[in-house]
Every structure is written in structure tokens, then in C-alpha cells.
Amino acid sequence: MDKLKLFIFGKKYSIVTFENYQCASEQSDFEVEGDLSPADAAKECDAILFTGGSDLNPKLYGEEITLSEGIDDMRDADEYLYLDAFTKADKPIFGICRGIQLINVYFGGSLYQHIGDNHKDGAHNINIIKNSFIDKAYPEGMRSNSSHHQAVKKLAEGFKISAISDEGIIEAIENPDRNIYATQFHPERMTLKYLSEDYSDGKNYFDFIYNITKNHAENK
């Protein structure tokens, strides 16, 4: 079997951010692509990962802009094109930080535009839902990082909560029927040069999505 190809969205928006995700993904044996059109990415790659970034335009979930920051309508539109392509191709879709928010909104959910500034740094425990993908990736429990000021509000139809913080913030969601798995925390900043006793190893997340992609590719 050829090496699995993961398309990572966001290279043209931040090469430094892209390279962090690239290194973490390659550690789990993915071949990474970042320069393909939506149609070519969905055709040539086995899965897609949506990365962190600024806030989505609240109009996408039926709200006016109140506390959202750094809105980039062009990025929103680009990401929707890639989501359209991979959804139609029935290929696995993954998301981190902005990525979880994007996926939730695309499938009909909404966001809290601001949950406070105390979620932008530091490590914390998360409460893992039994038999969720986070449970499978971290069977001994986990500590995650935190770097966000928005979060999932209304959960999109067909999705399940995979992990939640002590404060009730949704930390991960999944839709196994569609092979969609996403986190609010940043596993790419919890491995390799970022590896710390403060966090669980983010490699577990990338190993999990690699195995999901592998199983899908073998059984399609």
C-alpha cells in the first residue's frame, strides 16, 4: 500500500503554522500535501486536516459579529470548498482548534463568540467520554493545552461530544459515520519539540487519525 496522503489546509495563510502540523503528521507516517486545489486534494489525498487560525465569520451560523476577531471571509470560503470536496468524496475529515469550529458550523452547529481570555494558555485535565475517539487515543486519560477564545455552542446534528472540560467547554467532537474527528486543543503543540510533562503526547491523536485514514482507504 502506498503511503497515506494527508492534505493539511492553511499553508498559504501561515507557513509556520502549517509546518507544525506537517511535522506532527509526518511523525505518524503521513505524507503531507498542502498546495492542491479542492478537487485535486479530494482526488489525490486520503484525508484532510483543518488547522487553527482566526475566527469564523458569525454570519455562517446566523449571528452578527460581536466578539469575534480576525475574520477572514476568503479563508472561510476556501475552507468550505475543501469541506465540500472531501464530504462529497466521502473521505476522512479532521480538525484542530479553528478546525473543530469550522466543521461544527459547516454541518449546522454554532459557536460561542467569546468564552473569556483564560483559555489561551496552560494545561488542564479533560473529561473523556467513554468509548469516544479520545478514549481510544488516550485510554489512560489525558491533559491538554488550551489556546482559544471561542468554542462549540450548538453541536451539529449527527455529531457526538468526545471530551469536555470541567467548565463545560467541548474539547472534542466526532461523527464516526462520516469519519470526522476534531479537537479544540492543539495536539500538534503537544509533541516533538513541544513535548512536556504538562501535557499528554499529541502524537496519540495523529496516530489515531492515521489509523482511521488507513482503515478507510483499505475498505473503501
PDB file of C-alpha atoms in Angstrom:
ATOM      1  CA  MET A   1       0.000   0.000   0.000  1.00  0.00           C
ATOM      2  CA  ASP A   2       1.286   3.460  -0.919  1.00  0.00           C
ATOM      3  CA  LYS A   3       1.960   5.960   1.833  1.00  0.00           C
ATOM      4  CA  LEU A   4      -1.221   7.678   3.017  1.00  0.00           C
ATOM      5  CA  LYS A   5      -1.567  11.298   1.930  1.00  0.00           C
ATOM      6  CA  LEU A   6      -2.985  13.886   4.310  1.00  0.00           C
ATOM      7  CA  PHE A   7      -3.954  17.277   2.910  1.00  0.00           C
ATOM      8  CA  ILE A   8      -3.356  19.961   5.537  1.00  0.00           C
ATOM      9  CA  PHE A   9      -5.313  23.150   4.890  1.00  0.00           C
ATOM     10  CA  GLY A  10      -3.770  26.526   5.655  1.00  0.00           C
ATOM     11  CA  LYS A  11      -0.314  26.595   4.059  1.00  0.00           C
ATOM     12  CA  LYS A  12      -0.993  29.845   2.204  1.00  0.00           C
ATOM     13  CA  TYR A  13      -2.279  31.502   5.370  1.00  0.00           C
ATOM     14  CA  SER A  14       0.652  30.623   7.664  1.00  0.00           C
ATOM     15  CA  ILE A  15       3.645  28.556   6.597  1.00  0.00           C
ATOM     16  CA  VAL A  16       4.946  28.355  10.189  1.00  0.00           C
ATOM     17  CA  THR A  17       1.616  27.001  11.457  1.00  0.00           C
ATOM     18  CA  PHE A  18       1.445  24.596   8.513  1.00  0.00           C
ATOM     19  CA  GLU A  19       4.913  23.243   9.250  1.00  0.00           C
ATOM     20  CA  ASN A  20       3.976  22.486  12.879  1.00  0.00           C
ATOM     21  CA  TYR A  21       1.077  20.344  11.689  1.00  0.00           C
ATOM     22  CA  GLN A  22       3.213  18.825   8.955  1.00  0.00           C
ATOM     23  CA  CYS A  23       5.910  17.651  11.380  1.00  0.00           C
ATOM     24  CA  ALA A  24       3.357  16.173  13.779  1.00  0.00           C
ATOM     25  CA  SER A  25       1.565  14.378  10.938  1.00  0.00           C
ATOM     26  CA  GLU A  26       4.738  13.011   9.361  1.00  0.00           C
ATOM     27  CA  GLN A  27       5.744  11.627  12.746  1.00  0.00           C
ATOM     28  CA  SER A  28       2.702   9.346  12.424  1.00  0.00           C
ATOM     29  CA  ASP A  29       3.779   8.298   8.910  1.00  0.00           C
ATOM     30  CA  PHE A  30       1.527  10.517   6.778  1.00  0.00           C
ATOM     31  CA  GLU A  31       2.759  12.014   3.538  1.00  0.00           C
ATOM     32  CA  VAL A  32       1.637  15.640   3.708  1.00  0.00           C
ATOM     33  CA  GLU A  33       0.247  17.770   0.881  1.00  0.00           C
ATOM     34  CA  GLY A  34      -0.637  21.452   1.115  1.00  0.00           C
ATOM     35  CA  ASP A  35      -0.743  23.013  -2.337  1.00  0.00           C
ATOM     36  CA  LEU A  36      -3.574  21.240  -4.169  1.00  0.00           C
ATOM     37  CA  SER A  37      -6.930  22.612  -5.305  1.00  0.00           C
ATOM     38  CA  PRO A  38     -10.043  21.285  -3.549  1.00  0.00           C
ATOM     39  CA  ALA A  39     -10.852  18.900  -6.402  1.00  0.00           C
ATOM     40  CA  ASP A  40      -7.280  17.618  -6.722  1.00  0.00           C
ATOM     41  CA  ALA A  41      -6.857  17.289  -2.963  1.00  0.00           C
ATOM     42  CA  ALA A  42     -10.027  15.223  -2.656  1.00  0.00           C
ATOM     43  CA  LYS A  43      -8.919  13.048  -5.567  1.00  0.00           C
ATOM     44  CA  GLU A  44      -5.247  12.544  -4.656  1.00  0.00           C
ATOM     45  CA  CYS A  45      -5.291  12.609  -0.840  1.00  0.00           C
ATOM     46  CA  ASP A  46      -6.751  10.128   1.618  1.00  0.00           C
ATOM     47  CA  ALA A  47      -7.927  12.631   4.261  1.00  0.00           C
ATOM     48  CA  ILE A  48      -7.898  16.324   5.165  1.00  0.00           C
ATOM     49  CA  LEU A  49      -6.929  18.210   8.326  1.00  0.00           C
ATOM     50  CA  PHE A  50      -8.231  21.709   9.062  1.00  0.00           C
ATOM     51  CA  THR A  51      -5.897  23.710  11.283  1.00  0.00           C
ATOM     52  CA  GLY A  52      -6.024  26.524  13.802  1.00  0.00           C
ATOM     53  CA  GLY A  53      -6.425  30.197  12.901  1.00  0.00           C
ATOM     54  CA  SER A  54      -8.580  33.263  13.423  1.00  0.00           C
ATOM     55  CA  ASP A  55     -12.353  33.321  13.966  1.00  0.00           C
ATOM     56  CA  LEU A  56     -15.044  32.291  11.509  1.00  0.00           C
ATOM     57  CA  ASN A  57     -17.494  34.944  10.385  1.00  0.00           C
ATOM     58  CA  PRO A  58     -20.540  34.525  12.671  1.00  0.00           C
ATOM     59  CA  LYS A  59     -22.847  35.069   9.698  1.00  0.00           C
ATOM     60  CA  LEU A  60     -22.061  31.436   8.844  1.00  0.00           C
ATOM     61  CA  TYR A  61     -24.071  30.392  11.891  1.00  0.00           C
ATOM     62  CA  GLY A  62     -26.686  33.111  11.734  1.00  0.00           C
ATOM     63  CA  GLU A  63     -25.237  35.681  14.144  1.00  0.00           C
ATOM     64  CA  GLU A  64     -23.912  39.234  13.909  1.00  0.00           C
ATOM     65  CA  ILE A  65     -20.287  39.963  14.726  1.00  0.00           C
ATOM     66  CA  THR A  66     -19.990  40.810  18.416  1.00  0.00           C
ATOM     67  CA  LEU A  67     -16.811  39.409  19.948  1.00  0.00           C
ATOM     68  CA  SER A  68     -15.258  37.549  17.004  1.00  0.00           C
ATOM     69  CA  GLU A  69     -11.761  38.618  15.922  1.00  0.00           C
ATOM     70  CA  GLY A  70      -9.558  38.500  12.835  1.00  0.00           C
ATOM     71  CA  ILE A  71     -12.317  37.444  10.452  1.00  0.00           C
ATOM     72  CA  ASP A  72     -11.110  36.367   7.015  1.00  0.00           C
ATOM     73  CA  ASP A  73     -14.012  35.752   4.643  1.00  0.00           C
ATOM     74  CA  MET A  74     -11.676  34.434   1.941  1.00  0.00           C
ATOM     75  CA  ARG A  75     -10.347  31.728   4.257  1.00  0.00           C
ATOM     76  CA  ASP A  76     -13.892  30.808   5.317  1.00  0.00           C
ATOM     77  CA  ALA A  77     -14.864  30.399   1.662  1.00  0.00           C
ATOM     78  CA  ASP A  78     -11.720  28.410   0.826  1.00  0.00           C
ATOM     79  CA  GLU A  79     -12.295  26.006   3.688  1.00  0.00           C
ATOM     80  CA  TYR A  80     -15.900  25.462   2.670  1.00  0.00           C
ATOM     81  CA  LEU A  81     -14.726  24.457  -0.824  1.00  0.00           C
ATOM     82  CA  TYR A  82     -12.371  21.844   0.644  1.00  0.00           C
ATOM     83  CA  LEU A  83     -15.048  20.614   3.033  1.00  0.00           C
ATOM     84  CA  ASP A  84     -17.466  20.292   0.129  1.00  0.00           C
ATOM     85  CA  ALA A  85     -14.919  18.295  -1.877  1.00  0.00           C
ATOM     86  CA  PHE A  86     -13.935  15.878   0.878  1.00  0.00           C
ATOM     87  CA  THR A  87     -17.517  15.411   2.055  1.00  0.00           C
ATOM     88  CA  LYS A  88     -18.609  14.520  -1.483  1.00  0.00           C
ATOM     89  CA  ALA A  89     -15.607  12.198  -1.837  1.00  0.00           C
ATOM     90  CA  ASP A  90     -16.565  10.507   1.453  1.00  0.00           C
ATOM     91  CA  LYS A  91     -13.037  10.791   2.837  1.00  0.00           C
ATOM     92  CA  PRO A  92     -12.000  11.324   6.481  1.00  0.00           C
ATOM     93  CA  ILE A  93     -12.078  14.893   7.797  1.00  0.00           C
ATOM     94  CA  PHE A  94     -10.119  16.075  10.829  1.00  0.00           C
ATOM     95  CA  GLY A  95      -9.950  19.411  12.624  1.00  0.00           C
ATOM     96  CA  ILE A  96      -7.942  21.175  15.311  1.00  0.00           C
ATOM     97  CA  CYS A  97      -8.947  24.414  17.128  1.00  0.00           C
ATOM     98  CA  ARG A  98     -10.472  26.580  14.376  1.00  0.00           C
ATOM     99  CA  GLY A  99     -10.858  23.267  12.566  1.00  0.00           C
ATOM    100  CA  ILE A 100     -13.353  21.879  15.093  1.00  0.00           C
ATOM    101  CA  GLN A 101     -15.277  25.156  14.960  1.00  0.00           C
ATOM    102  CA  LEU A 102     -15.308  25.164  11.162  1.00  0.00           C
ATOM    103  CA  ILE A 103     -16.550  21.573  10.969  1.00  0.00           C
ATOM    104  CA  ASN A 104     -19.263  22.174  13.557  1.00  0.00           C
ATOM    105  CA  VAL A 105     -20.536  25.299  11.777  1.00  0.00           C
ATOM    106  CA  TYR A 106     -20.357  23.724   8.308  1.00  0.00           C
ATOM    107  CA  PHE A 107     -22.620  20.895   9.436  1.00  0.00           C
ATOM    108  CA  GLY A 108     -25.132  23.226  11.088  1.00  0.00           C
ATOM    109  CA  GLY A 109     -23.816  23.976  14.566  1.00  0.00           C
ATOM    110  CA  SER A 110     -22.881  27.295  16.184  1.00  0.00           C
ATOM    111  CA  LEU A 111     -20.144  28.843  18.335  1.00  0.00           C
ATOM    112  CA  TYR A 112     -19.687  30.910  21.457  1.00  0.00           C
ATOM    113  CA  GLN A 113     -18.043  34.067  20.103  1.00  0.00           C
ATOM    114  CA  HIS A 114     -16.082  34.610  23.317  1.00  0.00           C
ATOM    115  CA  ILE A 115     -15.614  32.381  26.350  1.00  0.00           C
ATOM    116  CA  GLY A 116     -13.036  34.516  28.154  1.00  0.00           C
ATOM    117  CA  ASP A 117      -9.292  35.007  27.898  1.00  0.00           C
ATOM    118  CA  ASN A 118      -8.299  32.364  30.446  1.00  0.00           C
ATOM    119  CA  HIS A 119      -8.422  29.631  27.791  1.00  0.00           C
ATOM    120  CA  LYS A 120      -5.435  30.903  25.824  1.00  0.00           C
ATOM    121  CA  ASP A 121      -2.608  29.325  27.797  1.00  0.00           C
ATOM    122  CA  GLY A 122      -1.892  26.500  30.177  1.00  0.00           C
ATOM    123  CA  ALA A 123      -2.577  22.805  30.656  1.00  0.00           C
ATOM    124  CA  HIS A 124      -5.662  21.170  32.106  1.00  0.00           C
ATOM    125  CA  ASN A 125      -7.370  17.823  32.502  1.00  0.00           C
ATOM    126  CA  ILE A 126     -10.277  16.967  30.246  1.00  0.00           C
ATOM    127  CA  ASN A 127     -13.193  14.666  30.898  1.00  0.00           C
ATOM    128  CA  ILE A 128     -13.241  11.949  28.261  1.00  0.00           C
ATOM    129  CA  ILE A 129     -16.482  10.337  27.144  1.00  0.00           C
ATOM    130  CA  LYS A 130     -16.251   6.553  27.356  1.00  0.00           C
ATOM    131  CA  ASN A 131     -15.777   4.791  24.005  1.00  0.00           C
ATOM    132  CA  SER A 132     -15.180   8.087  22.217  1.00  0.00           C
ATOM    133  CA  PHE A 133     -12.213   8.514  19.904  1.00  0.00           C
ATOM    134  CA  ILE A 134     -10.365  10.449  22.614  1.00  0.00           C
ATOM    135  CA  ASP A 135     -10.924   7.481  24.932  1.00  0.00           C
ATOM    136  CA  LYS A 136      -9.406   5.218  22.287  1.00  0.00           C
ATOM    137  CA  ALA A 137      -6.474   7.557  21.642  1.00  0.00           C
ATOM    138  CA  TYR A 138      -5.845   8.240  25.347  1.00  0.00           C
ATOM    139  CA  PRO A 139      -7.158   5.219  27.306  1.00  0.00           C
ATOM    140  CA  GLU A 140      -5.266   6.288  30.427  1.00  0.00           C
ATOM    141  CA  GLY A 141      -6.753   9.806  30.386  1.00  0.00           C
ATOM    142  CA  MET A 142      -5.094  12.997  29.236  1.00  0.00           C
ATOM    143  CA  ARG A 143      -4.054  16.542  29.948  1.00  0.00           C
ATOM    144  CA  SER A 144      -4.407  19.007  27.091  1.00  0.00           C
ATOM    145  CA  ASN A 145      -3.276  22.505  26.275  1.00  0.00           C
ATOM    146  CA  SER A 146      -5.609  25.447  25.725  1.00  0.00           C
ATOM    147  CA  SER A 147      -5.309  28.228  23.155  1.00  0.00           C
ATOM    148  CA  HIS A 148      -8.697  29.599  22.117  1.00  0.00           C
ATOM    149  CA  HIS A 149     -11.343  32.183  22.987  1.00  0.00           C
ATOM    150  CA  GLN A 150     -14.246  30.547  21.122  1.00  0.00           C
ATOM    151  CA  ALA A 151     -15.858  27.125  21.422  1.00  0.00           C
ATOM    152  CA  VAL A 152     -18.613  24.896  20.108  1.00  0.00           C
ATOM    153  CA  LYS A 153     -22.040  26.075  21.289  1.00  0.00           C
ATOM    154  CA  LYS A 154     -24.819  24.206  19.477  1.00  0.00           C
ATOM    155  CA  LEU A 155     -23.461  20.833  18.377  1.00  0.00           C
ATOM    156  CA  ALA A 156     -24.102  19.956  14.726  1.00  0.00           C
ATOM    157  CA  GLU A 157     -26.645  17.220  14.062  1.00  0.00           C
ATOM    158  CA  GLY A 158     -25.099  13.764  13.796  1.00  0.00           C
ATOM    159  CA  PHE A 159     -22.106  14.640  15.981  1.00  0.00           C
ATOM    160  CA  LYS A 160     -21.242  13.455  19.488  1.00  0.00           C
ATOM    161  CA  ILE A 161     -19.194  15.077  22.222  1.00  0.00           C
ATOM    162  CA  SER A 162     -15.950  13.159  22.734  1.00  0.00           C
ATOM    163  CA  ALA A 163     -14.441  15.166  25.592  1.00  0.00           C
ATOM    164  CA  ILE A 164     -15.413  18.140  27.718  1.00  0.00           C
ATOM    165  CA  SER A 165     -13.606  20.406  30.190  1.00  0.00           C
ATOM    166  CA  ASP A 166     -14.518  20.867  33.854  1.00  0.00           C
ATOM    167  CA  GLU A 167     -16.060  24.211  32.834  1.00  0.00           C
ATOM    168  CA  GLY A 168     -18.301  22.555  30.262  1.00  0.00           C
ATOM    169  CA  ILE A 169     -16.301  23.584  27.188  1.00  0.00           C
ATOM    170  CA  ILE A 170     -16.493  20.995  24.403  1.00  0.00           C
ATOM    171  CA  GLU A 171     -12.931  19.784  23.799  1.00  0.00           C
ATOM    172  CA  ALA A 172     -13.546  17.220  21.053  1.00  0.00           C
ATOM    173  CA  ILE A 173     -16.330  16.009  18.772  1.00  0.00           C
ATOM    174  CA  GLU A 174     -16.813  13.143  16.372  1.00  0.00           C
ATOM    175  CA  ASN A 175     -19.092  11.749  13.717  1.00  0.00           C
ATOM    176  CA  PRO A 176     -17.860   8.185  13.167  1.00  0.00           C
ATOM    177  CA  ASP A 177     -20.388   7.536  10.386  1.00  0.00           C
ATOM    178  CA  ARG A 178     -18.661  10.256   8.347  1.00  0.00           C
ATOM    179  CA  ASN A 179     -15.138   9.595   9.679  1.00  0.00           C
ATOM    180  CA  ILE A 180     -14.914  13.092  11.190  1.00  0.00           C
ATOM    181  CA  TYR A 181     -12.852  13.675  14.333  1.00  0.00           C
ATOM    182  CA  ALA A 182     -11.858  17.057  15.754  1.00  0.00           C
ATOM    183  CA  THR A 183     -10.349  18.662  18.853  1.00  0.00           C
ATOM    184  CA  GLN A 184     -10.448  22.126  20.393  1.00  0.00           C
ATOM    185  CA  PHE A 185      -6.986  21.616  21.897  1.00  0.00           C
ATOM    186  CA  HIS A 186      -3.752  21.590  19.865  1.00  0.00           C
ATOM    187  CA  PRO A 187      -2.126  18.118  19.711  1.00  0.00           C
ATOM    188  CA  GLU A 188       0.478  19.415  17.234  1.00  0.00           C
ATOM    189  CA  ARG A 189       1.754  21.588  20.101  1.00  0.00           C
ATOM    190  CA  MET A 190       1.913  18.621  22.482  1.00  0.00           C
ATOM    191  CA  THR A 191       4.531  16.512  20.704  1.00  0.00           C
ATOM    192  CA  LEU A 192       8.050  16.609  19.218  1.00  0.00           C
ATOM    193  CA  LYS A 193       9.746  19.874  20.293  1.00  0.00           C
ATOM    194  CA  TYR A 194       6.653  20.806  22.321  1.00  0.00           C
ATOM    195  CA  LEU A 195       6.587  17.554  24.313  1.00  0.00           C
ATOM    196  CA  SER A 196       6.206  18.361  28.010  1.00  0.00           C
ATOM    197  CA  GLU A 197       5.367  16.698  31.292  1.00  0.00           C
ATOM    198  CA  ASP A 198       2.480  19.177  31.478  1.00  0.00           C
ATOM    199  CA  TYR A 199       0.629  17.531  28.572  1.00  0.00           C
ATOM    200  CA  SER A 200      -0.169  14.134  27.194  1.00  0.00           C
ATOM    201  CA  ASP A 201       1.683  13.353  23.969  1.00  0.00           C
ATOM    202  CA  GLY A 202      -0.161  14.819  20.995  1.00  0.00           C
ATOM    203  CA  LYS A 203       1.212  12.000  18.824  1.00  0.00           C
ATOM    204  CA  ASN A 204      -1.652   9.805  20.068  1.00  0.00           C
ATOM    205  CA  TYR A 205      -4.116  12.000  18.166  1.00  0.00           C
ATOM    206  CA  PHE A 206      -2.137  11.816  14.942  1.00  0.00           C
ATOM    207  CA  ASP A 207      -1.680   8.063  15.313  1.00  0.00           C
ATOM    208  CA  PHE A 208      -5.450   7.750  15.741  1.00  0.00           C
ATOM    209  CA  ILE A 209      -6.307   9.755  12.637  1.00  0.00           C
ATOM    210  CA  TYR A 210      -3.674   7.833  10.678  1.00  0.00           C
ATOM    211  CA  ASN A 211      -5.361   4.558  11.619  1.00  0.00           C
ATOM    212  CA  ILE A 212      -8.800   5.947  10.713  1.00  0.00           C
ATOM    213  CA  THR A 213      -7.444   7.014   7.336  1.00  0.00           C
ATOM    214  CA  LYS A 214      -5.734   3.659   6.795  1.00  0.00           C
ATOM    215  CA  ASN A 215      -8.880   1.679   7.633  1.00  0.00           C
ATOM    216  CA  HIS A 216     -10.973   3.849   5.347  1.00  0.00           C
ATOM    217  CA  ALA A 217      -8.509   3.554   2.456  1.00  0.00           C
ATOM    218  CA  GLU A 218      -8.355  -0.230   2.824  1.00  0.00           C
ATOM    219  CA  ASN A 219     -12.119  -0.688   2.976  1.00  0.00           C
ATOM    220  CA  LYS A 220     -13.482   1.852   0.514  1.00  0.00           C
TER     221      LYS A 220
END
